[in-house]
Amino acid sequence: MDYWSSPRNRRWLLWGILAVSFLLVNVYRLSTAVLADDLMAAFRTTGGQLGTLHAVFFLVYALMQLPTGILVDRIGIRRTAAIGAVTMNAGALWFALAEGYPSALGGRLVIGLGGSVIFVCMLRFCASWYRVDEFGTMNGLSFAVGGVGGVLATTPLAVLVDATGWRTSLSMLAAVGLVAAAVTALVVRDSPERAGFEPIEGVPEQSRLTLGEIRTHGATVLRDRWTWVVSVLLFCTGGVNLTLFGLWGIPYVVQVYDTSVTVASLCTLLGGVGSAVGPPAFGWLSDRLERRTEFIVGGGLLYTGALALLAIVGDPPLVVVGAVFFVAGALLGTFVLTYPLVKERHSSRASGISLGAINGASFFGAAVFPTAMGWVLDAYWTGEFVGGVRVYTVTGYRVAFGIAAVAGLVTIACAVWLHRRADAIEA
């Protein structure tokens, strides 16, 4: 039997094709940190405006998550992912060619619109091709792809931008993405049955929903308190991480420690490495130990402590900053255990809706925190410019990290609520 003829083998290839597009989603959404100085100089933005330029991606991304779940459950993974990938990379070309701030804002919005569907498509694919006891691991591996994209959006992107310029770099990435979109449309299939195989043993039925079923399942998901508590947790953790690694992390290191963008990007690279290794590791442990909420509570405590350290000290040794970024990225692996928690509470046939409902919360956070932190930094700005870029104070960054630490406290409260409710159900 050749590799292509086995459903257990082919599913890895098809997952990998979707992963290429998700990799680019994460490069695009986190690229603003590396490009921050170039964008502020090119479009003459304030910190708040740069925060908005970064955040508009996440705003449209968040708004699209529940509709994406419905689309995936209604018209299928392949078509949704392919259309999204084309839209995202067309937006990247638009952004690369933008001459003014309004045009750049429009291009960034289109990138977010297209990219918003890819991750839910990946999770829906995992629900259709992998057993229930494999889903936690595949959930972690899918998030790890985002971590790899985060790594590529740091030092590798900084080196590419230094060599070719930011506009050429984004155009090159868009070309790769359009090829991935075409391959998705030609090769990916929604389920083993649609690929011509028998159903895989242990994989729940994942047939497409009727409009009536969509309304019923959607109402059930939105009435569930677990959906909202998990959403608040992901709003805080996802929003802070995407802000830290995607926008203000690099300017913080550059301005406080007087380093180059390339050197500063090594810190956010560590955050990306953490995001790549943490989710699959915690997902695997969770599946093997059959425990979830204990990891989530422990992750919340460590995460909040790490952010509070930066808020209190402001300028610890740079190695400590790198360690904090790595820990914040790795502990994402504990927070994404909320995805299987929510998925398992609802019908397997509506997994797109349940996963899409909570996935949007991270990106609402990523739409709020960048601008809020940008306003704080602007409030403490002393009027100093270097190369057309605003230089912010250590005090401003400490207050910004204080906002992140408060979000961590909210995360702990949500995690404890989930743990206590889970114990009550088991009892």
mmCIF file of N, CA, C and O in Angstrom, residues 359-412:
data_model
loop_
_atom_site.group_PDB
_atom_site.id
_atom_site.type_symbol
_atom_site.label_atom_id
_atom_site.label_comp_id
_atom_site.label_asym_id
_atom_site.label_seq_id
_atom_site.Cartn_x
_atom_site.Cartn_y
_atom_site.Cartn_z
ATOM 1 N N ASN A 359 -12.702 30.686 19.785
ATOM 2 C CA ASN A 359 -11.455 31.114 19.146
ATOM 3 C C ASN A 359 -11.435 32.616 18.885
ATOM 4 O O ASN A 359 -10.375 33.243 18.904
ATOM 5 N N GLY A 360 -12.615 33.195 18.671
ATOM 6 C CA GLY A 360 -12.656 34.632 18.410
ATOM 7 C C GLY A 360 -12.222 35.476 19.587
ATOM 8 O O GLY A 360 -11.766 36.608 19.409
ATOM 9 N N ALA A 361 -12.330 34.925 20.800
ATOM 10 C CA ALA A 361 -12.043 35.723 21.992
ATOM 11 C C ALA A 361 -10.597 36.190 22.035
ATOM 12 O O ALA A 361 -10.310 37.337 22.415
ATOM 13 N N SER A 362 -9.653 35.316 21.668
ATOM 14 C CA SER A 362 -8.237 35.707 21.666
ATOM 15 C C SER A 362 -8.015 36.921 20.789
ATOM 16 O O SER A 362 -7.220 37.815 21.121
ATOM 17 N N PHE A 363 -8.737 36.970 19.689
ATOM 18 C CA PHE A 363 -8.483 38.016 18.712
ATOM 19 C C PHE A 363 -9.232 39.299 19.029
ATOM 20 O O PHE A 363 -8.809 40.381 18.627
ATOM 21 N N PHE A 364 -10.339 39.191 19.772
ATOM 22 C CA PHE A 364 -10.897 40.414 20.340
ATOM 23 C C PHE A 364 -9.882 41.024 21.311
ATOM 24 O O PHE A 364 -9.682 42.238 21.341
ATOM 25 N N GLY A 365 -9.239 40.162 22.110
ATOM 26 C CA GLY A 365 -8.194 40.657 23.000
ATOM 27 C C GLY A 365 -7.054 41.300 22.242
ATOM 28 O O GLY A 365 -6.533 42.352 22.639
ATOM 29 N N ALA A 366 -6.667 40.672 21.131
ATOM 30 C CA ALA A 366 -5.572 41.200 20.327
ATOM 31 C C ALA A 366 -5.960 42.469 19.583
ATOM 32 O O ALA A 366 -5.091 43.185 19.079
ATOM 33 N N ALA A 367 -7.259 42.741 19.500
ATOM 34 C CA ALA A 367 -7.711 44.006 18.920
ATOM 35 C C ALA A 367 -7.758 45.110 19.965
ATOM 36 O O ALA A 367 -7.657 46.292 19.633
ATOM 37 N N VAL A 368 -7.884 44.748 21.244
ATOM 38 C CA VAL A 368 -8.022 45.734 22.322
ATOM 39 C C VAL A 368 -6.682 46.088 22.953
ATOM 40 O O VAL A 368 -6.345 47.277 23.107
ATOM 41 N N PHE A 369 -5.885 45.086 23.307
ATOM 42 C CA PHE A 369 -4.657 45.341 24.060
ATOM 43 C C PHE A 369 -3.621 46.178 23.306
ATOM 44 O O PHE A 369 -2.962 47.019 23.927
ATOM 45 N N PRO A 370 -3.388 45.989 21.991
ATOM 46 C CA PRO A 370 -2.368 46.809 21.325
ATOM 47 C C PRO A 370 -2.671 48.300 21.381
ATOM 48 O O PRO A 370 -1.783 49.111 21.657
ATOM 49 N N THR A 371 -3.933 48.649 21.112
ATOM 50 C CA THR A 371 -4.290 50.063 21.126
ATOM 51 C C THR A 371 -4.256 50.616 22.548
ATOM 52 O O THR A 371 -3.778 51.737 22.779
ATOM 53 N N ALA A 372 -4.753 49.836 23.524
ATOM 54 C CA ALA A 372 -4.729 50.293 24.922
ATOM 55 C C ALA A 372 -3.300 50.532 25.386
ATOM 56 O O ALA A 372 -2.991 51.551 26.019
ATOM 57 N N MET A 373 -2.393 49.601 25.066
ATOM 58 C CA MET A 373 -0.993 49.781 25.456
ATOM 59 C C MET A 373 -0.363 50.943 24.689
ATOM 60 O O MET A 373 0.471 51.680 25.228
ATOM 61 N N GLY A 374 -0.758 51.115 23.426
ATOM 62 C CA GLY A 374 -0.254 52.244 22.657
ATOM 63 C C GLY A 374 -0.669 53.571 23.262
ATOM 64 O O GLY A 374 0.125 54.521 23.326
ATOM 65 N N TRP A 375 -1.908 53.660 23.732
ATOM 66 C CA TRP A 375 -2.362 54.892 24.409
ATOM 67 C C TRP A 375 -1.555 55.160 25.671
ATOM 68 O O TRP A 375 -1.197 56.304 25.960
ATOM 69 N N VAL A 376 -1.279 54.098 26.434
ATOM 70 C CA VAL A 376 -0.480 54.253 27.657
ATOM 71 C C VAL A 376 0.913 54.768 27.310
ATOM 72 O O VAL A 376 1.429 55.702 27.948
ATOM 73 N N LEU A 377 1.534 54.176 26.303
ATOM 74 C CA LEU A 377 2.878 54.600 25.907
ATOM 75 C C LEU A 377 2.873 56.049 25.417
ATOM 76 O O LEU A 377 3.788 56.829 25.740
ATOM 77 N N ASP A 378 1.840 56.418 24.655
ATOM 78 C CA ASP A 378 1.734 57.806 24.199
ATOM 79 C C ASP A 378 1.568 58.763 25.386
ATOM 80 O O ASP A 378 2.085 59.881 25.379
ATOM 81 N N ALA A 379 0.841 58.329 26.416
ATOM 82 C CA ALA A 379 0.609 59.182 27.581
ATOM 83 C C ALA A 379 1.907 59.479 28.327
ATOM 84 O O ALA A 379 2.051 60.550 28.934
ATOM 85 N N TYR A 380 2.857 58.544 28.274
ATOM 86 C CA TYR A 380 4.140 58.740 28.969
ATOM 87 C C TYR A 380 5.259 59.163 28.007
ATOM 88 O O TYR A 380 6.426 59.216 28.413
ATOM 89 N N TRP A 381 4.907 59.479 26.778
ATOM 90 C CA TRP A 381 5.906 59.902 25.789
ATOM 91 C C TRP A 381 6.423 61.292 26.126
ATOM 92 O O TRP A 381 5.662 62.195 26.467
ATOM 93 N N THR A 382 7.729 61.482 26.025
ATOM 94 C CA THR A 382 8.345 62.767 26.388
ATOM 95 C C THR A 382 8.547 63.692 25.195
ATOM 96 O O THR A 382 9.095 64.784 25.347
ATOM 97 N N GLY A 383 8.146 63.274 23.997
ATOM 98 C CA GLY A 383 8.311 64.096 22.807
ATOM 99 C C GLY A 383 9.542 63.757 21.997
ATOM 100 O O GLY A 383 9.819 64.402 20.982
ATOM 101 N N GLU A 384 10.284 62.725 22.401
ATOM 102 C CA GLU A 384 11.541 62.371 21.722
ATOM 103 C C GLU A 384 11.280 61.504 20.494
ATOM 104 O O GLU A 384 10.479 60.571 20.530
ATOM 105 N N PHE A 385 11.965 61.843 19.397
ATOM 106 C CA PHE A 385 11.933 61.043 18.165
ATOM 107 C C PHE A 385 13.348 60.571 17.846
ATOM 108 O O PHE A 385 14.320 61.277 18.101
ATOM 109 N N VAL A 386 13.462 59.387 17.254
ATOM 110 C CA VAL A 386 14.725 58.916 16.675
ATOM 111 C C VAL A 386 14.396 58.303 15.318
ATOM 112 O O VAL A 386 13.674 57.312 15.243
ATOM 113 N N GLY A 387 14.899 58.922 14.254
ATOM 114 C CA GLY A 387 14.626 58.413 12.915
ATOM 115 C C GLY A 387 13.164 58.450 12.555
ATOM 116 O O GLY A 387 12.668 57.583 11.829
ATOM 117 N N GLY A 388 12.425 59.435 13.065
ATOM 118 C CA GLY A 388 11.004 59.549 12.778
ATOM 119 C C GLY A 388 10.127 58.643 13.613
ATOM 120 O O GLY A 388 8.917 58.575 13.391
ATOM 121 N N VAL A 389 10.707 57.932 14.586
ATOM 122 C CA VAL A 389 9.969 56.978 15.415
ATOM 123 C C VAL A 389 9.900 57.500 16.846
ATOM 124 O O VAL A 389 10.902 57.971 17.395
ATOM 125 N N ARG A 390 8.737 57.428 17.475
ATOM 126 C CA ARG A 390 8.593 57.853 18.858
ATOM 127 C C ARG A 390 9.393 56.939 19.786
ATOM 128 O O ARG A 390 9.370 55.726 19.640
ATOM 129 N N VAL A 391 10.066 57.544 20.758
ATOM 130 C CA VAL A 391 10.819 56.788 21.764
ATOM 131 C C VAL A 391 10.037 56.880 23.072
ATOM 132 O O VAL A 391 9.775 57.969 23.585
ATOM 133 N N TYR A 392 9.688 55.727 23.634
ATOM 134 C CA TYR A 392 8.867 55.687 24.845
ATOM 135 C C TYR A 392 9.720 55.405 26.080
ATOM 136 O O TYR A 392 10.842 54.913 25.986
ATOM 137 N N THR A 393 9.158 55.702 27.250
ATOM 138 C CA THR A 393 9.904 55.612 28.505
ATOM 139 C C THR A 393 9.743 54.236 29.148
ATOM 140 O O THR A 393 8.781 53.507 28.875
ATOM 141 N N VAL A 394 10.675 53.916 30.054
ATOM 142 C CA VAL A 394 10.570 52.670 30.819
ATOM 143 C C VAL A 394 9.288 52.681 31.647
ATOM 144 O O VAL A 394 8.598 51.654 31.765
ATOM 145 N N THR A 395 8.943 53.829 32.200
ATOM 146 C CA THR A 395 7.713 53.926 32.995
ATOM 147 C C THR A 395 6.490 53.577 32.161
ATOM 148 O O THR A 395 5.588 52.860 32.620
ATOM 149 N N GLY A 396 6.443 54.076 30.932
ATOM 150 C CA GLY A 396 5.329 53.758 30.047
ATOM 151 C C GLY A 396 5.220 52.263 29.798
ATOM 152 O O GLY A 396 4.122 51.681 29.841
ATOM 153 N N TYR A 397 6.371 51.627 29.550
ATOM 154 C CA TYR A 397 6.345 50.178 29.324
ATOM 155 C C TYR A 397 5.946 49.424 30.590
ATOM 156 O O TYR A 397 5.266 48.393 30.531
ATOM 157 N N ARG A 398 6.370 49.904 31.756
ATOM 158 C CA ARG A 398 5.983 49.236 33.004
ATOM 159 C C ARG A 398 4.469 49.272 33.191
ATOM 160 O O ARG A 398 3.850 48.272 33.590
ATOM 161 N N VAL A 399 3.861 50.411 32.906
ATOM 162 C CA VAL A 399 2.405 50.518 33.024
ATOM 163 C C VAL A 399 1.724 49.600 32.011
ATOM 164 O O VAL A 399 0.717 48.939 32.314
ATOM 165 N N ALA A 400 2.287 49.545 30.791
ATOM 166 C CA ALA A 400 1.716 48.665 29.767
ATOM 167 C C ALA A 400 1.771 47.201 30.209
ATOM 168 O O ALA A 400 0.798 46.450 30.058
ATOM 169 N N PHE A 401 2.908 46.790 30.781
ATOM 170 C CA PHE A 401 2.996 45.416 31.291
ATOM 171 C C PHE A 401 2.109 45.220 32.514
ATOM 172 O O PHE A 401 1.662 44.092 32.794
ATOM 173 N N GLY A 402 1.834 46.296 33.250
ATOM 174 C CA GLY A 402 0.884 46.203 34.353
ATOM 175 C C GLY A 402 -0.508 45.827 33.865
ATOM 176 O O GLY A 402 -1.218 45.043 34.504
ATOM 177 N N ILE A 403 -0.907 46.383 32.713
ATOM 178 C CA ILE A 403 -2.186 46.001 32.111
ATOM 179 C C ILE A 403 -2.195 44.499 31.811
ATOM 180 O O ILE A 403 -3.185 43.801 32.068
ATOM 181 N N ALA A 404 -1.072 44.004 31.281
ATOM 182 C CA ALA A 404 -0.963 42.577 30.975
ATOM 183 C C ALA A 404 -1.061 41.729 32.241
ATOM 184 O O ALA A 404 -1.695 40.662 32.245
ATOM 185 N N ALA A 405 -0.438 42.189 33.330
ATOM 186 C CA ALA A 405 -0.476 41.426 34.581
ATOM 187 C C ALA A 405 -1.893 41.378 35.160
ATOM 188 O O ALA A 405 -2.318 40.351 35.708
ATOM 189 N N VAL A 406 -2.627 42.468 35.049
ATOM 190 C CA VAL A 406 -4.025 42.470 35.498
ATOM 191 C C VAL A 406 -4.842 41.466 34.682
ATOM 192 O O VAL A 406 -5.687 40.734 35.223
ATOM 193 N N ALA A 407 -4.581 41.414 33.376
ATOM 194 C CA ALA A 407 -5.246 40.408 32.541
ATOM 195 C C ALA A 407 -4.906 38.998 33.022
ATOM 196 O O ALA A 407 -5.742 38.094 32.979
ATOM 197 N N GLY A 408 -3.673 38.813 33.506
ATOM 198 C CA GLY A 408 -3.281 37.524 34.058
ATOM 199 C C GLY A 408 -4.091 37.160 35.295
ATOM 200 O O GLY A 408 -4.453 35.988 35.488
ATOM 201 N N LEU A 409 -4.380 38.134 36.130
ATOM 202 C CA LEU A 409 -5.200 37.869 37.322
ATOM 203 C C LEU A 409 -6.608 37.418 36.931
ATOM 204 O O LEU A 409 -7.184 36.513 37.558
ATOM 205 N N VAL A 410 -7.154 38.031 35.902
ATOM 206 C CA VAL A 410 -8.464 37.598 35.401
ATOM 207 C C VAL A 410 -8.377 36.165 34.874
ATOM 208 O O VAL A 410 -9.286 35.348 35.078
ATOM 209 N N THR A 411 -7.271 35.843 34.226
ATOM 210 C CA THR A 411 -7.049 34.484 33.728
ATOM 211 C C THR A 411 -7.079 33.468 34.861
ATOM 212 O O THR A 411 -7.691 32.396 34.739
ATOM 213 N N ILE A 412 -6.410 33.792 35.957
ATOM 214 C CA ILE A 412 -6.393 32.881 37.114
ATOM 215 C C ILE A 412 -7.819 32.641 37.612
ATOM 216 O O ILE A 412 -8.211 31.507 37.910
#
